[in-house]
Coordinates of C-alpha atoms and ligand atoms in Angstrom, one line a residue:
M1 CA -69.7 -57.4 61.9
T2 CA -71.4 -54.5 63.9
T3 CA -68.9 -52.0 66.4
E4 CA -70.3 -50.7 69.6
S5 CA -67.7 -47.9 69.0
A6 CA -71.2 -45.3 69.7
E7 CA -70.9 -43.2 73.0
E8 CA -73.5 -42.6 75.3
P9 CA -74.8 -38.6 75.9
D10 CA -72.2 -39.0 79.8
G11 CA -69.8 -39.3 77.3
K12 CA -68.9 -43.3 78.0
P13 CA -68.6 -45.9 75.6
R14 CA -72.1 -47.8 75.5
A15 CA -70.0 -51.0 76.0
L16 CA -68.5 -49.7 79.4
R17 CA -71.8 -48.6 80.5
K18 CA -73.3 -52.2 80.0
A19 CA -70.1 -53.7 82.0
D20 CA -71.2 -51.1 84.6
R21 CA -74.9 -52.2 84.8
D22 CA -73.5 -56.0 85.0
I23 CA -71.4 -54.7 88.1
V24 CA -74.8 -52.8 89.4
A25 CA -76.9 -56.4 88.9
L26 CA -73.8 -58.7 90.5
G27 CA -73.7 -56.6 93.5
I28 CA -77.4 -55.9 93.5
A29 CA -78.0 -60.6 93.5
T30 CA -76.0 -60.5 96.3
A31 CA -77.3 -58.7 98.3
A32 CA -80.7 -60.1 97.6
I33 CA -79.0 -63.2 98.5
I34 CA -77.0 -61.6 101.9
M35 CA -80.1 -60.8 102.4
F36 CA -82.6 -64.0 102.0
L37 CA -79.5 -65.6 104.4
G38 CA -80.2 -62.9 107.0
T39 CA -84.3 -62.4 106.0
G40 CA -85.1 -66.7 105.8
A41 CA -83.5 -67.3 108.5
S42 CA -86.0 -65.1 111.5
V43 CA -89.0 -65.8 109.5
M44 CA -88.9 -69.4 108.4
P45 CA -89.1 -70.9 111.6
Q46 CA -91.6 -67.8 112.6
I47 CA -93.6 -69.4 109.1
V48 CA -92.6 -72.9 111.3
R49 CA -93.6 -72.2 113.8
A50 CA -97.4 -70.5 112.6
W51 CA -98.1 -73.8 110.7
M52 CA -97.4 -75.8 114.1
G53 CA -100.0 -73.6 116.1
V54 CA -97.4 -72.0 118.7
G55 CA -97.1 -69.0 118.2
L56 CA -97.9 -65.7 116.3
G57 CA -98.1 -65.6 111.9
P58 CA -94.7 -64.5 110.2
D59 CA -94.1 -60.9 110.6
R60 CA -95.6 -59.5 106.9
L61 CA -92.8 -56.8 106.4
L62 CA -90.3 -59.9 106.8
V63 CA -92.2 -62.1 104.0
N64 CA -92.3 -59.4 101.9
A65 CA -89.5 -58.3 102.1
L66 CA -88.3 -62.7 101.7
L67 CA -90.5 -62.6 98.3
L68 CA -88.6 -59.1 97.1
N69 CA -85.2 -61.2 97.6
I70 CA -87.1 -64.3 96.6
A71 CA -87.1 -62.2 92.7
L72 CA -83.7 -60.2 93.0
I73 CA -82.4 -63.9 93.4
I74 CA -84.4 -65.2 90.2
F75 CA -83.5 -61.8 88.4
G76 CA -79.4 -61.8 89.0
W77 CA -79.7 -65.3 88.2
R78 CA -81.1 -64.9 84.5
R79 CA -78.3 -61.9 84.8
Y80 CA -76.4 -63.7 85.1
R81 CA -77.1 -66.9 82.3
E82 CA -77.6 -63.2 79.9
L83 CA -74.4 -62.3 80.7
T84 CA -72.3 -65.4 80.2
E85 CA -74.1 -65.4 76.4
E86 CA -73.1 -62.2 75.8
I87 CA -68.9 -63.0 76.9
A88 CA -69.1 -66.3 74.8
E89 CA -70.8 -63.3 72.1
R90 CA -68.3 -61.3 72.4
C91 CA -64.3 -64.0 72.3
R92 CA -66.1 -64.8 69.1
A93 CA -67.1 -61.1 68.1
E94 CA -63.2 -60.6 68.9
E95 CA -61.9 -63.6 67.2
R96 CA -63.5 -63.0 64.3
A97 CA -61.7 -59.0 64.3
R98 CA -58.5 -60.5 64.7
I99 CA -59.0 -62.3 61.9
L100 CA -59.5 -60.4 60.0
A101 CA -57.3 -57.2 61.2
E102 CA -54.5 -60.6 60.2
T103 CA -55.6 -61.0 56.8
D104 CA -56.1 -59.5 53.4
E105 CA -59.4 -59.0 52.5
L106 CA -58.9 -59.2 48.4
T107 CA -57.0 -63.1 48.3
G108 CA -57.5 -64.3 51.9
C109 CA -53.9 -64.5 52.5
L110 CA -52.2 -63.1 55.2
N111 CA -51.0 -59.3 54.9
R112 CA -48.7 -57.3 56.3
R113 CA -49.2 -56.6 59.9
S114 CA -49.0 -60.6 60.2
I115 CA -46.6 -61.8 57.9
E116 CA -43.5 -60.6 60.7
S117 CA -45.4 -62.4 63.3
A118 CA -46.6 -64.8 62.2
T119 CA -42.2 -65.8 60.1
D120 CA -40.6 -65.0 63.1
R121 CA -43.0 -67.4 64.9
L122 CA -41.8 -69.5 62.2
I123 CA -38.0 -68.3 62.0
A124 CA -38.4 -70.5 65.5
E125 CA -40.2 -73.3 64.3
V126 CA -37.7 -74.7 62.4
R127 CA -34.6 -73.7 63.7
A128 CA -34.8 -76.5 66.0
E129 CA -35.5 -78.7 62.8
H130 CA -31.4 -77.3 61.4
S131 CA -34.1 -75.0 59.4
D132 CA -34.0 -71.9 57.9
V133 CA -36.9 -69.9 55.9
A134 CA -36.1 -67.9 52.7
F135 CA -37.7 -64.9 53.0
A136 CA -39.6 -63.7 49.3
I137 CA -41.1 -60.6 48.2
V138 CA -43.1 -61.5 45.3
D139 CA -43.8 -58.0 43.2
L140 CA -45.9 -58.1 40.0
D141 CA -44.2 -56.1 36.7
N142 CA -46.7 -55.0 34.2
F143 CA -49.6 -54.9 37.2
K144 CA -50.7 -51.1 37.0
A145 CA -50.8 -51.5 33.2
V146 CA -53.0 -54.1 33.1
N147 CA -55.8 -52.4 35.5
D148 CA -55.5 -49.4 34.2
L149 CA -56.4 -50.9 30.9
N150 CA -58.8 -53.3 31.1
G151 CA -59.8 -51.9 35.0
H152 CA -60.7 -53.1 38.5
K153 CA -62.5 -56.2 38.2
V154 CA -59.3 -57.0 36.3
G155 CA -57.5 -56.8 38.6
D156 CA -58.4 -57.6 41.3
A157 CA -59.1 -61.5 39.2
L158 CA -55.1 -60.9 38.7
L159 CA -54.1 -60.3 42.7
K160 CA -56.7 -63.0 43.8
M161 CA -55.3 -66.0 41.1
T162 CA -51.7 -64.9 41.3
A163 CA -52.9 -65.5 44.9
D164 CA -53.8 -68.7 44.6
R165 CA -51.1 -69.7 42.3
L166 CA -48.3 -69.3 44.8
T167 CA -50.2 -71.0 47.9
R168 CA -50.9 -74.5 46.1
L169 CA -46.9 -74.1 45.1
L170 CA -45.1 -73.1 47.9
P171 CA -45.4 -76.0 49.9
P172 CA -46.7 -77.1 53.5
R173 CA -45.4 -74.6 56.6
S174 CA -44.7 -72.4 54.1
L175 CA -46.8 -68.5 54.1
V176 CA -48.0 -66.2 51.4
A177 CA -48.8 -63.1 52.2
R178 CA -51.1 -59.9 50.2
L179 CA -48.4 -57.3 51.1
G180 CA -50.3 -54.0 49.3
G181 CA -50.6 -53.7 46.2
D182 CA -49.5 -56.1 43.9
E183 CA -46.9 -56.9 45.7
F184 CA -47.0 -60.8 48.0
A185 CA -44.5 -61.7 50.0
C186 CA -43.6 -66.0 50.5
V187 CA -42.4 -67.5 53.5
I188 CA -40.0 -70.8 52.9
P189 CA -39.1 -72.4 55.1
F190 CA -36.0 -74.9 53.8
E191 CA -33.3 -77.4 55.5
K192 CA -30.1 -75.5 56.2
G193 CA -27.9 -75.5 52.8
H194 CA -30.1 -76.8 50.9
A195 CA -31.0 -73.3 49.2
A196 CA -30.8 -74.3 45.7
R197 CA -34.7 -75.6 46.3
V198 CA -35.6 -73.0 46.9
D199 CA -34.6 -71.6 44.1
Q200 CA -36.2 -74.5 41.7
L201 CA -39.1 -73.4 43.2
V202 CA -39.2 -70.0 43.1
G203 CA -38.2 -70.9 39.4
K204 CA -41.2 -72.7 39.2
V205 CA -42.8 -69.2 41.0
I206 CA -41.4 -66.9 37.6
E207 CA -43.0 -70.2 35.5
Q208 CA -46.0 -70.2 37.0
T209 CA -47.0 -67.3 37.7
G210 CA -45.8 -65.6 33.7
R211 CA -48.5 -68.0 32.2
P212 CA -51.6 -65.8 30.6
A213 CA -55.0 -66.4 32.5
E214 CA -58.1 -65.6 30.9
I215 CA -60.1 -63.0 33.2
E216 CA -63.8 -61.4 32.5
G217 CA -62.6 -62.5 29.2
V218 CA -59.5 -60.8 29.1
V219 CA -56.1 -62.5 28.3
A220 CA -53.5 -60.7 31.3
E221 CA -50.2 -61.5 31.4
I222 CA -48.3 -60.9 34.4
T223 CA -44.4 -61.1 35.2
V224 CA -43.3 -61.6 38.7
S225 CA -39.9 -60.5 39.8
I226 CA -38.6 -61.8 42.5
G227 CA -36.3 -60.7 44.9
I228 CA -35.0 -63.2 48.4
A229 CA -33.9 -63.8 51.5
A230 CA -32.2 -65.5 53.8
S231 CA -32.8 -66.5 57.6
G232 CA -29.3 -67.7 58.1
S233 CA -27.6 -65.9 56.5
E234 CA -25.9 -63.5 58.7
D235 CA -23.4 -65.8 61.4
E236 CA -24.8 -68.8 62.5
G237 CA -27.1 -69.1 65.9
N238 CA -27.9 -65.5 65.0
A239 CA -31.3 -65.2 62.9
L240 CA -32.7 -62.9 60.8
D241 CA -36.1 -61.3 62.1
A242 CA -38.8 -60.3 59.3
E243 CA -38.0 -57.4 60.1
V244 CA -34.5 -57.0 58.3
L245 CA -35.6 -60.3 56.2
M246 CA -38.3 -57.8 54.4
H247 CA -36.0 -55.3 54.0
R248 CA -33.4 -57.3 52.5
A249 CA -35.7 -59.7 50.2
D250 CA -37.3 -55.6 49.6
I251 CA -33.6 -54.8 48.1
A252 CA -33.2 -58.0 45.9
M253 CA -36.6 -57.2 45.0
Y254 CA -35.7 -54.1 43.7
H255 CA -32.5 -55.0 41.9
A256 CA -35.1 -58.0 39.9
K257 CA -36.9 -54.9 38.7
K258 CA -33.1 -52.5 37.3
Q259 CA -32.1 -56.2 36.0
G260 CA -35.2 -55.9 33.8
K261 CA -38.1 -57.4 35.9
N262 CA -38.7 -61.2 35.3
C263 CA -36.3 -63.2 37.7
Y264 CA -35.5 -63.7 41.0
F265 CA -32.0 -62.9 42.7
W266 CA -31.4 -62.9 46.6
F267 CA -30.0 -60.4 48.8
E268 CA -26.1 -59.3 48.8
E269 CA -24.2 -56.8 51.0
P270 CA -23.5 -54.4 47.7
M271 CA -27.1 -54.1 46.6
E272 CA -27.3 -52.0 49.9
S273 CA -25.2 -49.9 49.0
E274 CA -25.8 -49.3 45.8
L275 CA -29.6 -48.3 46.9
R276 CA -28.9 -46.2 49.4
L277 CA -26.0 -44.6 45.9
R278 CA -29.3 -44.7 44.4
N279 CA -31.2 -42.8 46.7
E280 CA -28.9 -40.3 47.2
L281 CA -28.6 -39.6 43.7
E282 CA -32.2 -39.3 44.0
T283 CA -32.9 -36.0 46.5
G284 CA -29.4 -34.9 44.9
I285 CA -31.0 -34.2 41.7
R286 CA -34.5 -33.4 42.8
R287 CA -32.3 -30.4 45.5
G288 CA -29.6 -30.4 42.2
I289 CA -33.1 -28.8 40.0
E290 CA -34.1 -26.5 42.3
R291 CA -30.9 -25.0 42.5
G292 CA -29.8 -25.1 39.3
E293 CA -26.7 -28.1 39.2
F294 CA -28.2 -29.3 35.5
V295 CA -25.7 -27.2 32.7
P296 CA -26.0 -27.5 29.5
F297 CA -22.8 -28.8 27.6
Y298 CA -21.7 -28.4 23.5
E299 CA -20.8 -30.6 21.2
Q300 CA -19.4 -29.0 18.0
Q301 CA -21.4 -31.1 14.8
I302 CA -19.0 -30.4 11.7
D303 CA -20.7 -30.8 7.6
L304 CA -17.8 -33.6 6.9
E305 CA -17.1 -32.3 3.2
T306 CA -16.0 -28.4 3.9
G307 CA -14.8 -28.7 8.4
D308 CA -17.8 -26.1 8.5
L309 CA -18.7 -26.1 12.0
V310 CA -22.1 -25.8 11.3
G311 CA -23.6 -26.1 15.1
F312 CA -24.3 -28.2 18.5
E313 CA -25.6 -30.9 20.0
M314 CA -26.5 -28.9 23.4
L315 CA -25.4 -32.5 26.1
A316 CA -26.7 -31.8 30.1
R317 CA -24.2 -32.0 32.7
W318 CA -25.3 -32.0 36.4
N319 CA -22.5 -30.1 38.5
S320 CA -23.7 -31.9 41.9
P321 CA -21.8 -30.4 44.3
K322 CA -20.8 -33.9 46.4
H323 CA -20.4 -36.1 42.8
G324 CA -18.8 -33.8 40.8
L325 CA -19.7 -33.8 37.3
V326 CA -22.3 -36.3 36.4
S327 CA -23.0 -37.9 32.7
P328 CA -26.4 -37.9 31.8
E329 CA -26.2 -41.6 31.3
V330 CA -26.9 -41.9 35.5
F331 CA -29.1 -39.6 35.7
I332 CA -31.2 -39.0 32.8
P333 CA -32.6 -42.3 33.7
I334 CA -33.2 -41.5 37.9
A335 CA -35.4 -37.7 36.9
E336 CA -37.6 -40.3 34.5
D337 CA -37.6 -42.6 37.3
L338 CA -38.5 -39.5 39.1
G339 CA -41.0 -38.4 37.0
V340 CA -39.1 -35.1 36.7
I341 CA -37.2 -35.5 33.4
G342 CA -40.0 -33.1 32.3
E343 CA -38.7 -30.3 34.0
L344 CA -35.2 -31.0 33.8
S345 CA -35.3 -30.7 29.9
E346 CA -37.6 -28.3 29.8
H347 CA -34.9 -26.0 32.2
L348 CA -31.4 -27.1 30.2
I349 CA -33.2 -26.3 27.0
A350 CA -34.2 -22.9 27.8
Q351 CA -30.7 -22.0 29.5
A352 CA -29.6 -23.7 25.8
L353 CA -31.4 -21.6 24.0
V354 CA -31.0 -18.4 25.8
D355 CA -26.8 -19.3 24.8
A356 CA -27.2 -20.3 21.2
S357 CA -28.8 -16.8 20.7
E358 CA -25.6 -15.2 20.8
W359 CA -24.2 -17.7 18.0
D360 CA -23.7 -17.3 14.8
P361 CA -27.9 -17.8 13.8
R362 CA -26.1 -19.9 10.9
L363 CA -26.0 -22.3 13.5
T364 CA -27.7 -24.9 15.2
L365 CA -28.5 -25.9 18.3
S366 CA -29.8 -30.2 18.6
V367 CA -31.3 -31.5 21.9
N368 CA -32.5 -34.7 22.9
I369 CA -35.4 -35.6 24.3
S370 CA -36.3 -38.6 25.9
P371 CA -39.0 -41.4 24.8
V372 CA -40.7 -40.7 28.4
Q373 CA -41.6 -36.3 27.9
L374 CA -42.6 -37.3 24.1
R375 CA -45.5 -39.5 26.0
D376 CA -46.9 -35.8 27.4
P377 CA -49.3 -35.0 24.9
W378 CA -48.6 -31.1 25.5
F379 CA -44.9 -31.3 24.8
S380 CA -44.7 -30.0 21.3
Q381 CA -46.5 -26.5 23.0
K382 CA -44.1 -26.7 26.1
L383 CA -41.5 -27.2 23.6
L384 CA -42.4 -24.2 21.1
K385 CA -43.1 -21.9 24.2
L386 CA -39.3 -22.2 25.3
V387 CA -38.6 -20.9 21.8
V388 CA -41.1 -18.3 21.2
E389 CA -40.3 -17.2 24.8
H390 CA -36.7 -16.4 24.1
G391 CA -37.8 -15.6 20.6
F392 CA -35.3 -17.8 19.0
P393 CA -35.6 -19.2 15.9
P394 CA -36.9 -22.0 15.6
Q395 CA -35.4 -23.4 11.7
R396 CA -32.4 -23.5 13.9
L397 CA -33.6 -25.8 16.7
D398 CA -33.2 -29.8 15.4
V399 CA -34.6 -32.2 18.1
E400 CA -33.5 -35.5 18.6
I401 CA -35.2 -38.6 19.0
T402 CA -34.2 -42.5 20.1
E403 CA -35.5 -44.9 17.6
S404 CA -37.5 -46.1 21.3
C405 CA -39.8 -42.9 21.4
L406 CA -40.9 -45.1 17.9
H407 CA -42.4 -48.7 20.4
E408 CA -43.7 -46.2 22.5
N409 CA -47.2 -44.6 20.8
I410 CA -46.9 -43.6 17.2
A411 CA -49.4 -41.9 16.0
V412 CA -48.7 -39.3 19.3
V413 CA -44.7 -39.2 18.0
R414 CA -46.5 -38.6 14.1
S415 CA -48.7 -36.5 15.8
M416 CA -45.8 -34.6 17.3
I417 CA -43.1 -34.5 15.0
T418 CA -46.3 -32.5 12.5
S419 CA -46.6 -29.9 15.0
L420 CA -42.6 -29.1 15.3
H421 CA -42.8 -29.2 12.0
N422 CA -45.9 -26.9 10.9
Q423 CA -42.9 -24.5 13.0
G424 CA -40.2 -25.5 11.1
V425 CA -38.2 -27.5 13.9
T426 CA -36.2 -29.9 11.9
I427 CA -36.6 -33.9 13.6
S428 CA -33.6 -36.2 13.8
L429 CA -33.8 -40.5 15.1
D430 CA -30.5 -40.5 17.0
D431 CA -28.9 -43.3 17.3
F432 CA -29.9 -44.8 14.6
G433 CA -29.5 -48.1 14.7
T434 CA -29.2 -49.6 18.2
G435 CA -33.6 -50.6 18.1
F436 CA -36.6 -52.0 16.4
S437 CA -37.0 -49.1 14.0
S438 CA -39.2 -50.6 10.1
L439 CA -38.0 -49.3 7.2
A440 CA -42.3 -49.0 7.0
Q441 CA -42.0 -46.4 10.1
L442 CA -38.9 -44.5 8.7
R443 CA -40.4 -43.6 5.7
S444 CA -43.8 -42.8 6.8
L445 CA -42.5 -40.6 9.5
P446 CA -40.9 -37.6 8.2
F447 CA -38.2 -37.0 9.8
N448 CA -35.1 -34.6 8.7
R449 CA -32.0 -36.8 9.6
L450 CA -30.8 -40.3 10.4
K451 CA -28.0 -39.9 13.3
I452 CA -25.9 -42.8 12.4
D453 CA -25.2 -44.6 16.4
R454 CA -21.3 -44.5 18.4
S455 CA -21.3 -48.4 18.1
F456 CA -21.3 -48.6 14.4
V457 CA -18.7 -45.0 13.2
T458 CA -16.0 -47.1 15.9
E459 CA -16.2 -50.5 14.0
L460 CA -14.6 -47.6 11.3
G461 CA -11.8 -47.8 12.4
G462 CA -8.8 -49.9 15.1
E463 CA -7.0 -52.7 13.7
K464 CA -9.5 -53.7 11.3
P465 CA -11.5 -51.3 10.3
D466 CA -14.9 -52.4 9.1
S467 CA -17.1 -49.9 6.6
R468 CA -19.7 -52.3 5.6
I469 CA -22.6 -51.8 8.1
V470 CA -22.2 -47.9 7.9
G471 CA -22.3 -48.1 4.2
A472 CA -25.1 -49.8 4.3
I473 CA -27.2 -46.9 6.4
V474 CA -25.3 -44.1 4.2
S475 CA -27.2 -45.6 1.7
L476 CA -30.1 -46.6 3.1
A477 CA -30.6 -43.6 4.6
E478 CA -29.7 -41.9 0.4
G479 CA -32.6 -44.3 -0.4
L480 CA -35.2 -42.4 1.9
G481 CA -33.2 -39.3 1.7
L482 CA -32.3 -38.7 4.1
P483 CA -29.3 -36.8 5.0
I484 CA -26.6 -38.0 7.7
T485 CA -24.5 -37.4 11.0
A486 CA -22.1 -39.1 12.3
E487 CA -21.3 -39.6 15.7
G488 CA -18.6 -40.5 17.6
I489 CA -15.5 -39.9 14.8
E490 CA -12.8 -40.4 17.4
D491 CA -10.1 -39.7 14.7
E492 CA -8.3 -39.0 11.5
Q493 CA -8.9 -42.8 10.0
I494 CA -12.9 -42.5 10.8
L495 CA -13.0 -39.1 9.6
A496 CA -11.7 -39.7 6.4
T497 CA -13.9 -43.3 5.5
L498 CA -16.5 -42.2 6.2
A499 CA -15.4 -38.1 4.1
A500 CA -15.3 -40.8 1.2
M501 CA -19.0 -42.5 1.3
G502 CA -20.8 -38.5 1.0
R503 CA -22.0 -35.2 2.4
L504 CA -22.5 -36.0 6.2
K505 CA -22.3 -34.3 9.5
G506 CA -20.5 -35.6 12.0
Q507 CA -19.0 -34.7 15.3
G508 CA -17.1 -36.6 18.0
Y509 CA -13.8 -36.4 20.9
H510 CA -12.3 -36.1 17.0
Y511 CA -12.9 -32.4 17.1
G512 CA -13.3 -31.8 20.9
R513 CA -15.5 -33.5 24.2
P514 CA -18.1 -31.3 25.1
E515 CA -17.7 -28.1 26.7
D516 CA -19.5 -26.0 28.9
A517 CA -20.9 -21.9 27.2
A518 CA -18.7 -20.1 28.1
T519 CA -15.5 -22.7 26.3
V520 CA -18.3 -22.1 23.7
R521 CA -18.7 -18.4 23.3
E522 CA -14.6 -18.1 23.5
R523 CA -14.3 -20.7 20.9
L524 CA -16.6 -18.7 18.5
R525 CA -14.7 -15.2 19.3
G526 CA -12.2 -17.2 17.8
L527 CA -14.3 -18.2 15.1
G528 CA -16.1 -15.2 14.6
L529 CA -19.1 -16.8 15.3
L530 CA -20.3 -14.4 18.6
C531 CA -23.0 -11.6 17.7
E532 CA -22.5 -9.4 20.2
R533 CA -25.0 -8.3 22.1
A534 CA -25.5 -5.7 20.9
G535 CA -26.4 -7.2 17.0
S536 CA -24.8 -7.4 13.8
S537 CA -25.7 -11.0 12.5
E538 CA -22.8 -11.0 9.8
A539 CA -21.1 -14.3 9.7
A540 CA -17.1 -13.2 10.5
P541 CA -14.3 -14.2 8.1
G542 CA -13.6 -18.1 9.0
A543 CA -16.9 -18.9 9.4
G544 CA -17.7 -21.0 6.2
E545 CA -19.8 -21.9 4.3
P546 CA -22.9 -23.0 6.1
A547 CA -23.0 -26.4 6.1
T548 CA -27.0 -27.2 5.2
D549 CA -28.9 -24.8 3.6
E550 CA -32.9 -26.2 5.7
S551 CA -35.0 -26.1 3.1
E552 CA -32.4 -28.9 1.4
E553 CA -32.2 -30.6 4.4
R554 CA -36.0 -30.9 5.4
Y555 CA -37.5 -33.5 4.5
S556 CA -41.2 -34.5 3.8
A557 CA -42.3 -38.0 3.2
T558 CA -46.2 -36.5 2.6
G559 CA -45.0 -34.4 0.1
Ligands
LIG601 P1 -25.6 -39.1 22.3 O1 -27.0 -38.4 22.3 O2 -25.5 -40.9 22.2 O3 -24.6 -38.4 23.0 C1 -23.3 -38.7 22.6 C2 -22.7 -39.2 23.6 O4 -21.3 -40.1 23.2 C3 -21.9 -37.6 24.9 O5 -22.4 -38.6 26.0 C4 -20.7 -37.8 24.2 O6 -20.1 -37.3 25.3 C5 -20.8 -38.4 23.7 N1 -19.5 -38.5 22.5 C6 -20.2 -38.5 21.6 N2 -18.1 -37.5 20.9 C7 -17.7 -38.6 21.3 C8 -16.4 -40.0 20.5 O7 -16.3 -39.5 19.5 N3 -16.6 -40.9 21.2 C9 -16.7 -41.1 21.9 N4 -17.3 -42.9 22.6 N5 -18.3 -40.9 23.2 C10 -18.3 -39.9 22.1 P2 -23.1 -38.0 27.4 O8 -23.2 -36.1 27.2 O9 -22.3 -38.7 28.1 O10 -24.3 -38.2 26.7 C11 -25.2 -39.3 27.2 C12 -26.5 -39.6 26.5 O11 -27.5 -38.7 27.3 C13 -26.0 -38.8 25.0 O12 -26.4 -39.5 24.7 C14 -28.2 -38.5 25.1 O13 -28.7 -40.5 24.8 C15 -27.7 -38.1 26.7 N6 -28.6 -36.8 27.2 C16 -27.3 -36.2 26.8 N7 -27.9 -35.0 27.7 C17 -29.2 -35.5 27.3 C18 -30.6 -34.4 27.5 O14 -30.9 -33.2 28.1 N8 -31.4 -34.6 28.2 C19 -32.2 -36.4 27.1 N9 -32.7 -36.6 26.9 N10 -30.3 -37.6 27.2 C20 -29.7 -36.8 26.9
LIG602 CA1 -28.4 -37.7 20.6
LIG603 CA1 -25.6 -41.7 20.4

């Protein structure tokens, strides 16, 4: 369709100038008719009289004027017909433009702009029939990956197919819209008090849209997360409007994503405050990174055989002005989602390297690394750069990665481990037993150490202690030639059981809670394990034997 947007040299749009001309033409035609009547009235009797031989011939000037009038009337008539045709064509074009503006080009559904008014109309319509509408936002879970992997053609086809599936599943009078990207809205009328029908329908949507589909020779598998809000959920008689419904459905959909995707939730009030808190945390975290509110804390690591302190695990804390000391279990996942985990981690590690430079050089420093950071191909280079910049001996640094890292991309993890190993950094497999690493992976990746997850170690304590799982993990590690650290040693009983199992390292509240840098410095000063800046790195009495020798601890699968 063409649009008349061009402008004439005088700055007036062409369409306007045409309209101007139409008015002028209409004026000319009207004037011509009036003049025709005037001149006709005097010329016609003259002509008739001349014919009858009674008078002189008509005035030539008046005859010419009459003829000119007739020509002008014909011109005006033609212009009038052209004008009506033009108006009809413009109406058709406007209708086409309206439809285009209201529909999504790719799928032919309604779009974000039009769904709101259409929903409001539907709400008003079904209210008279004692019905409500359910506004559902349907978001494809892994669309980006399918799109990136197979290209936009497959992505577009998948969106069209999803729109078709939704349209076919929904009852008559329902509305389907594409809100943008991989997000759809379905508006479904239902009888008041029969929300279970919507549940059934949405269940079907999840099942049907989740069916693998072959598109251009590629089998695409997609799941959906759905959030629903109902128009009648407020006090009777005061139905919510489309804008509120969309906002609520969006919050419920976000909740479904957080609950692991491929599921649906109805909107509930607390979800909104949760989301508000989450937004607050997100802003707080971004600001906190800029303001240096994230600080390293340290947990002691002990050689269980000798009882000597052998190093510390750095555990991040957020010293938030609003929320106080916040646990990494809260802010690490958010920092991962925000894409700032790399920056945050580097800042913490840099601070930890400064702190650990004051400790006895035999003390190691362990740092936790998120699976998200390992997706960065430059991760090991960035880490090594920090180590070099701080003049920290790489042999004192230990990197803890969790089993979940291994699912992501084992080749990347292997090359990362290799480049860190080449510089002397050691790698521990954290939270061992909670993930799904296979024996083959354990054998093929050159880890230096296994850390048994706290959940297993806890079983060694309490009224009914059970040491079978920890025992099995210890023998497995022995078989693989890997030393072990046990986490979560909370009391003497657990400690005694572990100590009997072999030569392990351990950590836990039994030895104290994680402490900030200043408290650790005081502790080390007391133990004579602090090298005062100027220099001597001699270990003072009381330090005991260093727990492990790096060469003894290093494990090479290839060697
Ligand atoms: P994790 O690596 O398993 O760290 C051990 C967690 O257990 C710490 O919690 C520690 O305070 C706690 N803990 C230690 N001993 C005991 C005990 O005897 N009993 C009990 N019940 N708990 C004990 P925290 O500091 O809250 O850290 C939680 C998790 O956050 C860590 O688990 C780690 O996965 C992650 N994390 C901490 N700092 C960082 C970081 O800088 N980067 C990344 N990516 N993750 C971090
Ligand atoms: Ca850890
Ligand atoms: Ca753990």
